[in-house]
Amino acid sequence: MQEHRAPDPIADPQGYQRYLLELLGEDDPAEVQERTPAAWWSLLDAAGPGVRARPDGSEWSALECFAHSVDAEVVMSARYRWILAQDQPPLIGYDQDLWADRLHRPVEPVEELTATFAALRAANVALWRRTPQELRARVGMHAERGPESYDLSFRMIAGHDRFHLAQARRALDAAG
């Protein structure tokens, strides 16, 4: 499987889920997520003007990859809490391209995105660490993927981190 070609989350929702879990592997999802902000800050600091360059017309720039990761953290913040607080809540999907087009055109300053991401990520990892193991099995009903536990969702976002950091690095490499 090529690292940069994830299955389509809508056309192949279970394949997408498996792919993100494969990117995580056996690593601790909380540790991966705790390291992710520093990885983003390092990448964005070193990017220079290429941070906004798109590899081609359809691929996201490194900064757009990060903006999407911020959006994912917003969505997952709510999903985690719905799963833990409610009984099998519905978890709606979202169109990442619409979010990118409607919420990040133009992409806001890096400082705004990093502040949002840092605060949400810290809160989400803290929630994970204080949640007893038996409650991590609680599920929500994802509109496209069916039942998803808090544990599964938390692991998937760690794989998601790895995917989009790699995508951002490829965008920067293509920008020169």
GROMACS .gro file of C-alpha atoms in nm:
model
  176
    1MET     CA    1   0.000   0.000   0.000
    2GLN     CA    2   0.139   0.342  -0.091
    3GLU     CA    3   0.158   0.573   0.208
    4HIS     CA    4   0.021   0.874   0.020
    5ARG     CA    5  -0.285   0.706  -0.130
    6ALA     CA    6  -0.541   0.661   0.142
    7PRO     CA    7  -0.868   0.493   0.054
    8ASP     CA    8  -1.149   0.739  -0.007
    9PRO     CA    9  -1.325   0.797   0.329
   10ILE     CA   10  -1.668   0.809   0.158
   11ALA     CA   11  -1.633   0.540  -0.109
   12ASP     CA   12  -1.439   0.300   0.115
   13PRO     CA   13  -1.506   0.399   0.477
   14GLN     CA   14  -1.382   0.074   0.631
   15GLY     CA   15  -1.071   0.078   0.412
   16TYR     CA   16  -1.001   0.434   0.524
   17GLN     CA   17  -1.045   0.331   0.886
   18ARG     CA   18  -0.804   0.036   0.844
   19TYR     CA   19  -0.553   0.257   0.664
   20LEU     CA   20  -0.538   0.511   0.949
   21LEU     CA   21  -0.499   0.232   1.203
   22GLU     CA   22  -0.215   0.084   0.996
   23LEU     CA   23  -0.038   0.422   1.004
   24LEU     CA   24  -0.061   0.416   1.384
   25GLY     CA   25   0.050   0.055   1.412
   26GLU     CA   26   0.120  -0.055   1.768
   27ASP     CA   27   0.222   0.293   1.885
   28ASP     CA   28   0.047   0.456   2.178
   29PRO     CA   29  -0.213   0.692   2.027
   30ALA     CA   30  -0.184   0.944   2.310
   31GLU     CA   31   0.194   0.965   2.272
   32VAL     CA   32   0.162   1.010   1.894
   33GLN     CA   33  -0.094   1.284   1.947
   34GLU     CA   34   0.116   1.456   2.214
   35ARG     CA   35   0.412   1.471   1.972
   36THR     CA   36   0.208   1.593   1.677
   37PRO     CA   37   0.186   1.965   1.767
   38ALA     CA   38   0.566   1.992   1.788
   39ALA     CA   39   0.596   1.811   1.455
   40TRP     CA   40   0.356   2.059   1.296
   41TRP     CA   41   0.530   2.360   1.452
   42SER     CA   42   0.868   2.238   1.326
   43LEU     CA   43   0.737   2.173   0.976
   44LEU     CA   44   0.558   2.508   0.955
   45ASP     CA   45   0.852   2.703   1.097
   46ALA     CA   46   1.090   2.554   0.843
   47ALA     CA   47   0.852   2.584   0.547
   48GLY     CA   48   0.907   2.945   0.450
   49PRO     CA   49   0.702   3.082   0.160
   50GLY     CA   50   0.644   2.730   0.026
   51VAL     CA   51   0.397   2.669   0.307
   52ARG     CA   52   0.113   2.806   0.092
   53ALA     CA   53   0.225   2.647  -0.236
   54ARG     CA   54   0.003   2.377  -0.380
   55PRO     CA   55   0.184   2.087  -0.549
   56ASP     CA   56  -0.083   2.104  -0.822
   57GLY     CA   57  -0.428   2.253  -0.854
   58SER     CA   58  -0.606   1.979  -0.660
   59GLU     CA   59  -0.358   1.898  -0.381
   60TRP     CA   60  -0.351   2.093  -0.058
   61SER     CA   61  -0.055   2.308   0.042
   62ALA     CA   62   0.127   2.226   0.367
   63LEU     CA   63  -0.069   2.502   0.540
   64GLU     CA   64  -0.398   2.368   0.404
   65CYS     CA   65  -0.305   2.021   0.535
   66PHE     CA   66  -0.256   2.176   0.876
   67ALA     CA   67  -0.584   2.370   0.855
   68HIS     CA   68  -0.758   2.040   0.777
   69SER     CA   69  -0.592   1.881   1.080
   70VAL     CA   70  -0.729   2.166   1.291
   71ASP     CA   71  -1.077   2.100   1.148
   72ALA     CA   72  -1.042   1.730   1.226
   73GLU     CA   73  -0.946   1.813   1.584
   74VAL     CA   74  -1.256   2.034   1.616
   75VAL     CA   75  -1.479   1.753   1.488
   76MET     CA   76  -1.315   1.485   1.699
   77SER     CA   77  -1.338   1.701   2.012
   78ALA     CA   78  -1.715   1.693   1.977
   79ARG     CA   79  -1.734   1.328   1.875
   80TYR     CA   80  -1.531   1.212   2.175
   81ARG     CA   81  -1.758   1.397   2.412
   82TRP     CA   82  -2.080   1.281   2.246
   83ILE     CA   83  -1.962   0.920   2.259
   84LEU     CA   84  -1.870   0.944   2.626
   85ALA     CA   85  -2.175   1.143   2.740
   86GLN     CA   86  -2.458   0.999   2.530
   87ASP     CA   87  -2.575   0.652   2.441
   88GLN     CA   88  -2.479   0.563   2.084
   89PRO     CA   89  -2.504   0.919   1.951
   90PRO     CA   90  -2.513   0.983   1.577
   91LEU     CA   91  -2.177   1.100   1.444
   92ILE     CA   92  -2.224   1.295   1.123
   93GLY     CA   93  -1.957   1.293   0.858
   94TYR     CA   94  -1.818   1.610   0.711
   95ASP     CA   95  -1.692   1.705   0.368
   96GLN     CA   96  -1.330   1.801   0.424
   97ASP     CA   97  -1.311   1.986   0.092
   98LEU     CA   98  -1.614   2.200   0.173
   99TRP     CA   99  -1.468   2.281   0.513
  100ALA     CA  100  -1.138   2.377   0.349
  101ASP     CA  101  -1.308   2.589   0.082
  102ARG     CA  102  -1.559   2.759   0.307
  103LEU     CA  103  -1.365   2.795   0.631
  104HIS     CA  104  -1.008   2.846   0.513
  105ARG     CA  105  -1.016   3.070   0.205
  106PRO     CA  106  -0.787   3.242   0.248
  107VAL     CA  107  -0.610   3.023   0.501
  108GLU     CA  108  -0.586   3.211   0.828
  109PRO     CA  109  -0.253   3.299   0.987
  110VAL     CA  110  -0.046   3.010   1.119
  111GLU     CA  111  -0.062   3.157   1.471
  112GLU     CA  112  -0.443   3.131   1.480
  113LEU     CA  113  -0.438   2.772   1.359
  114THR     CA  114  -0.164   2.663   1.598
  115ALA     CA  115  -0.339   2.820   1.897
  116THR     CA  116  -0.664   2.637   1.816
  117PHE     CA  117  -0.491   2.307   1.749
  118ALA     CA  118  -0.274   2.323   2.062
  119ALA     CA  119  -0.569   2.397   2.292
  120LEU     CA  120  -0.797   2.130   2.147
  121ARG     CA  121  -0.527   1.865   2.127
  122ALA     CA  122  -0.423   1.922   2.489
  123ALA     CA  123  -0.786   1.899   2.603
  124ASN     CA  124  -0.848   1.584   2.398
  125VAL     CA  125  -0.540   1.401   2.522
  126ALA     CA  126  -0.622   1.500   2.880
  127LEU     CA  127  -0.976   1.363   2.832
  128TRP     CA  128  -0.830   1.037   2.699
  129ARG     CA  129  -0.590   0.999   2.991
  130ARG     CA  130  -0.860   1.051   3.254
  131THR     CA  131  -1.118   0.827   3.085
  132PRO     CA  132  -1.129   0.476   3.237
  133GLN     CA  133  -1.051   0.194   2.997
  134GLU     CA  134  -1.404   0.051   3.013
  135LEU     CA  135  -1.555   0.383   2.900
  136ARG     CA  136  -1.326   0.395   2.598
  137ALA     CA  137  -1.538   0.114   2.452
  138ARG     CA  138  -1.848   0.338   2.433
  139VAL     CA  139  -1.965   0.386   2.074
  140GLY     CA  140  -2.123   0.642   1.850
  141MET     CA  141  -2.289   0.563   1.517
  142HIS     CA  142  -2.082   0.718   1.240
  143ALA     CA  143  -2.295   0.806   0.938
  144GLU     CA  144  -2.052   0.645   0.692
  145ARG     CA  145  -1.857   0.388   0.895
  146GLY     CA  146  -2.114   0.259   1.143
  147PRO     CA  147  -2.030   0.197   1.510
  148GLU     CA  148  -1.710   0.365   1.624
  149SER     CA  149  -1.583   0.351   1.979
  150TYR     CA  150  -1.402   0.630   2.155
  151ASP     CA  151  -1.094   0.407   2.153
  152LEU     CA  152  -1.115   0.350   1.778
  153SER     CA  153  -1.178   0.719   1.706
  154PHE     CA  154  -0.882   0.824   1.919
  155ARG     CA  155  -0.654   0.574   1.745
  156MET     CA  156  -0.773   0.683   1.402
  157ILE     CA  157  -0.690   1.049   1.466
  158ALA     CA  158  -0.332   0.949   1.555
  159GLY     CA  159  -0.304   0.777   1.216
  160HIS     CA  160  -0.469   1.083   1.060
  161ASP     CA  161  -0.194   1.297   1.214
  162ARG     CA  162   0.073   1.086   1.049
  163PHE     CA  163  -0.103   1.087   0.713
  164HIS     CA  164  -0.142   1.465   0.693
  165LEU     CA  165   0.206   1.544   0.826
  166ALA     CA  166   0.345   1.324   0.546
  167GLN     CA  167   0.113   1.493   0.295
  168ALA     CA  168   0.234   1.836   0.410
  169ARG     CA  169   0.598   1.726   0.374
  170ARG     CA  170   0.527   1.609   0.019
  171ALA     CA  171   0.363   1.944  -0.060
  172LEU     CA  172   0.671   2.128   0.067
  173ASP     CA  173   0.905   1.900  -0.130
  174ALA     CA  174   0.703   1.968  -0.446
  175ALA     CA  175   0.716   2.343  -0.377
  176GLY     CA  176   1.095   2.327  -0.373
   0.00000   0.00000   0.00000
